GROMACS .gro file of C-alpha atoms in nm:
model
  203
    1SER     CA    1   4.648   0.602  -1.813
    2LEU     CA    2   4.283   0.507  -1.845
    3ASN     CA    3   4.144   0.795  -2.040
    4THR     CA    4   3.771   0.769  -2.004
    5VAL     CA    5   3.643   1.041  -2.229
    6LEU     CA    6   3.367   1.215  -2.054
    7ILE     CA    7   3.110   1.244  -2.324
    8ILE     CA    8   2.888   1.542  -2.278
    9GLY     CA    9   2.654   1.773  -2.460
   10VAL     CA   10   2.296   1.700  -2.381
   11VAL     CA   11   2.032   1.952  -2.485
   12LEU     CA   12   1.743   2.040  -2.257
   13ALA     CA   13   1.436   1.852  -2.367
   14ALA     CA   14   1.173   1.622  -2.229
   15LEU     CA   15   0.976   1.415  -2.471
   16THR     CA   16   0.731   1.210  -2.267
   17ALA     CA   17   0.617   1.224  -1.910
   18HIS     CA   18   0.444   0.956  -1.704
   19ALA     CA   19   0.410   0.826  -1.350
   20THR     CA   20   0.633   0.535  -1.257
   21PRO     CA   21   0.527   0.245  -1.031
   22SER     CA   22   0.714   0.408  -0.742
   23ASP     CA   23   0.499   0.721  -0.776
   24GLN     CA   24   0.784   0.913  -0.930
   25ILE     CA   25   0.740   1.133  -1.234
   26SER     CA   26   0.961   1.071  -1.534
   27GLU     CA   27   1.055   1.225  -1.867
   28GLU     CA   28   1.244   1.075  -2.158
   29PHE     CA   29   1.506   1.252  -2.366
   30HIS     CA   30   1.612   1.127  -2.710
   31ARG     CA   31   1.855   1.314  -2.936
   32THR     CA   32   2.118   1.236  -3.199
   33TYR     CA   33   2.414   1.465  -3.277
   34PRO     CA   34   2.675   1.445  -3.555
   35LEU     CA   35   3.032   1.383  -3.441
   36ALA     CA   36   3.353   1.321  -3.633
   37ALA     CA   37   3.475   0.963  -3.602
   38ASN     CA   38   3.769   1.078  -3.386
   39GLY     CA   39   3.572   1.347  -3.204
   40ARG     CA   40   3.541   1.393  -2.829
   41LEU     CA   41   3.260   1.325  -2.584
   42GLU     CA   42   3.241   1.486  -2.240
   43LEU     CA   43   2.970   1.422  -1.982
   44SER     CA   44   2.897   1.519  -1.624
   45ASN     CA   45   2.613   1.374  -1.419
   46ILE     CA   46   2.547   1.421  -1.049
   47ASN     CA   47   2.274   1.166  -0.982
   48GLY     CA   48   2.223   0.862  -1.207
   49ASP     CA   49   2.391   0.588  -1.407
   50VAL     CA   50   2.570   0.630  -1.741
   51ARG     CA   51   2.622   0.359  -2.002
   52ILE     CA   52   2.836   0.436  -2.307
   53THR     CA   53   2.877   0.190  -2.595
   54ALA     CA   54   3.056   0.219  -2.929
   55SER     CA   55   2.920   0.156  -3.278
   56ASP     CA   56   3.010   0.223  -3.640
   57GLY     CA   57   2.901   0.566  -3.763
   58ASN     CA   58   2.965   0.936  -3.707
   59GLU     CA   59   2.707   1.037  -3.449
   60VAL     CA   60   2.631   1.044  -3.081
   61LYS     CA   61   2.295   0.901  -2.981
   62VAL     CA   62   2.170   1.012  -2.640
   63ASP     CA   63   1.883   0.843  -2.459
   64ALA     CA   64   1.813   0.967  -2.108
   65LEU     CA   65   1.548   0.906  -1.845
   66LYS     CA   66   1.487   1.179  -1.591
   67THR     CA   67   1.293   1.085  -1.275
   68ALA     CA   68   1.189   1.278  -0.964
   69ARG     CA   69   0.936   1.271  -0.683
   70THR     CA   70   0.768   1.594  -0.784
   71ARG     CA   71   0.706   1.792  -1.101
   72GLU     CA   72   0.902   2.084  -0.951
   73ARG     CA   73   1.214   1.870  -0.900
   74LEU     CA   74   1.176   1.722  -1.248
   75ASP     CA   75   1.144   2.060  -1.421
   76GLU     CA   76   1.435   2.226  -1.246
   77CYS     CA   77   1.675   1.950  -1.351
   78ARG     CA   78   1.805   2.031  -1.700
   79ILE     CA   79   2.000   1.835  -1.958
   80GLU     CA   80   2.231   2.072  -2.144
   81VAL     CA   81   2.418   1.987  -2.463
   82GLU     CA   82   2.692   2.182  -2.636
   83ILE     CA   83   2.771   2.070  -2.990
   84LYS     CA   84   3.082   2.133  -3.198
   85PRO     CA   85   3.203   1.950  -3.510
   86ASP     CA   86   3.470   1.770  -3.307
   87ALA     CA   87   3.304   1.753  -2.966
   88VAL     CA   88   2.977   1.690  -2.784
   89ARG     CA   89   2.947   1.806  -2.424
   90ILE     CA   90   2.658   1.689  -2.204
   91ALA     CA   91   2.583   1.809  -1.853
   92THR     CA   92   2.303   1.762  -1.600
   93ARG     CA   93   2.227   2.092  -1.429
   94TYR     CA   94   2.043   2.170  -1.104
   95PRO     CA   95   1.949   2.501  -0.939
   96GLU     CA   96   2.238   2.651  -0.747
   97HIS     CA   97   2.069   2.617  -0.408
   98GLN     CA   98   2.001   2.250  -0.474
   99SER     CA   99   2.362   2.183  -0.571
  100ARG     CA  100   2.472   2.317  -0.231
  101GLN     CA  101   2.228   2.093  -0.040
  102PHE     CA  102   2.219   1.797  -0.275
  103ASP     CA  103   2.195   1.523  -0.013
  104ASP     CA  104   1.883   1.669   0.154
  105ASP     CA  105   1.686   1.801  -0.137
  106ASN     CA  106   1.555   1.490  -0.319
  107PRO     CA  107   1.700   1.596  -0.655
  108ALA     CA  108   1.594   1.444  -0.985
  109ARG     CA  109   1.786   1.146  -1.119
  110VAL     CA  110   1.906   1.121  -1.480
  111ASP     CA  111   2.016   0.790  -1.629
  112TYR     CA  112   2.197   0.806  -1.964
  113THR     CA  113   2.243   0.549  -2.240
  114ILE     CA  114   2.482   0.687  -2.503
  115THR     CA  115   2.619   0.546  -2.828
  116VAL     CA  116   2.937   0.699  -2.973
  117PRO     CA  117   3.163   0.636  -3.275
  118ARG     CA  118   3.404   0.351  -3.201
  119SER     CA  119   3.710   0.575  -3.237
  120ALA     CA  120   3.567   0.868  -3.040
  121ARG     CA  121   3.760   0.986  -2.734
  122LEU     CA  122   3.586   0.996  -2.399
  123ASP     CA  123   3.760   1.298  -2.255
  124GLU     CA  124   3.588   1.351  -1.924
  125ILE     CA  125   3.303   1.131  -1.811
  126LYS     CA  126   3.236   1.240  -1.454
  127LEU     CA  127   2.971   1.097  -1.223
  128VAL     CA  128   2.901   1.175  -0.859
  129ASN     CA  129   2.630   0.927  -0.753
  130GLY     CA  130   2.595   0.656  -1.014
  131ARG     CA  131   2.748   0.363  -1.199
  132LEU     CA  132   2.953   0.411  -1.514
  133HIS     CA  133   2.989   0.146  -1.785
  134ILE     CA  134   3.191   0.189  -2.106
  135GLU     CA  135   3.214  -0.070  -2.381
  136GLY     CA  136   3.387  -0.111  -2.717
  137VAL     CA  137   3.566   0.226  -2.740
  138SER     CA  138   3.900   0.198  -2.919
  139ALA     CA  139   4.031   0.550  -2.847
  140ASP     CA  140   4.132   0.714  -2.518
  141VAL     CA  141   3.893   0.686  -2.226
  142HIS     CA  142   3.886   0.892  -1.908
  143GLY     CA  143   3.600   0.820  -1.667
  144SER     CA  144   3.524   0.844  -1.297
  145SER     CA  145   3.253   0.813  -1.032
  146VAL     CA  146   3.261   0.929  -0.672
  147ASN     CA  147   2.992   0.691  -0.539
  148GLY     CA  148   2.949   0.408  -0.784
  149GLU     CA  149   3.127   0.128  -0.964
  150VAL     CA  150   3.315   0.190  -1.286
  151THR     CA  151   3.328  -0.093  -1.540
  152ALA     CA  152   3.472  -0.106  -1.890
  153ALA     CA  153   3.510  -0.375  -2.155
  154GLY     CA  154   3.670  -0.402  -2.498
  155LEU     CA  155   3.894  -0.096  -2.464
  156ALA     CA  156   4.204  -0.041  -2.677
  157GLY     CA  157   4.333   0.312  -2.618
  158ARG     CA  158   4.486   0.503  -2.328
  159VAL     CA  159   4.269   0.439  -2.024
  160GLU     CA  160   4.217   0.620  -1.694
  161LEU     CA  161   3.934   0.499  -1.470
  162SER     CA  162   3.868   0.579  -1.106
  163SER     CA  163   3.615   0.558  -0.824
  164VAL     CA  164   3.620   0.676  -0.465
  165ASN     CA  165   3.353   0.442  -0.324
  166GLY     CA  166   3.318   0.162  -0.573
  167THR     CA  167   3.480  -0.119  -0.768
  168VAL     CA  168   3.678  -0.044  -1.083
  169ASP     CA  169   3.675  -0.333  -1.332
  170ALA     CA  170   3.836  -0.291  -1.676
  171THR     CA  171   3.900  -0.537  -1.959
  172LEU     CA  172   4.130  -0.436  -2.246
  173ASN     CA  173   4.132  -0.587  -2.594
  174SER     CA  174   4.485  -0.463  -2.649
  175LEU     CA  175   4.754  -0.293  -2.445
  176ALA     CA  176   4.935  -0.035  -2.656
  177ASN     CA  177   4.900   0.263  -2.421
  178ASP     CA  178   4.923   0.351  -2.053
  179VAL     CA  179   4.643   0.229  -1.828
  180THR     CA  180   4.558   0.367  -1.485
  181VAL     CA  181   4.285   0.224  -1.260
  182HIS     CA  182   4.225   0.361  -0.914
  183SER     CA  183   3.983   0.317  -0.624
  184VAL     CA  184   3.994   0.450  -0.269
  185ASN     CA  185   3.729   0.226  -0.109
  186GLY     CA  186   3.676  -0.059  -0.352
  187ARG     CA  187   3.833  -0.342  -0.549
  188VAL     CA  188   4.042  -0.287  -0.861
  189LEU     CA  189   4.024  -0.552  -1.135
  190LEU     CA  190   4.222  -0.525  -1.458
  191THR     CA  191   4.221  -0.783  -1.738
  192ILE     CA  192   4.472  -0.755  -2.024
  193PRO     CA  193   4.561  -0.986  -2.316
  194SER     CA  194   4.782  -1.281  -2.215
  195ASP     CA  195   5.057  -1.179  -2.458
  196SER     CA  196   5.087  -0.824  -2.322
  197LYS     CA  197   5.430  -0.682  -2.245
  198ALA     CA  198   5.397  -0.426  -1.969
  199GLU     CA  199   5.544  -0.288  -1.652
  200VAL     CA  200   5.295  -0.301  -1.366
  201ASN     CA  201   5.294  -0.067  -1.065
  202ALA     CA  202   5.040  -0.132  -0.791
  203SER     CA  203   4.973  -0.002  -0.441
   0.00000   0.00000   0.00000
């Protein structure tokens, strides 16, 4: 089953603020957290894209860009990070009233670029409105988006990827574990090594 580990754990912080060409206000967030090579990443994001890539090392590097139409919307959107020796959890938080009326309230957008250890597990990477891309992770991956495409490349562990309104496109370097890819309203593309021995169930 495609286990896209949702990598989470962002701490609230805005480093720089400036006006974008579209008259939106933006803030950057840059943090690095230690994580065991086989640790876990979890992430939840309501509005914005997430890109996760693997590298050698024992840390999680988080770069995020928060944008909104007004300073009020920018300030009330928070990036929260919880850190443990074996796990980093990142979540984008909004005021409770805004969460209930998300479609009408022009909420801030947060786009994440995250680097994780190659053997880290992506336990729960959950997006609502945004694209998810995962690359080079050799451990289990569990990722999903409600409104957005989900793509993955160079995976080698147990994989679980899904989208409700979007394409799911996954390429595996090896097939030694279960893989599950699922979309309700979108194409499903799965590429596996030519010498793979597997039983395929599709509907």
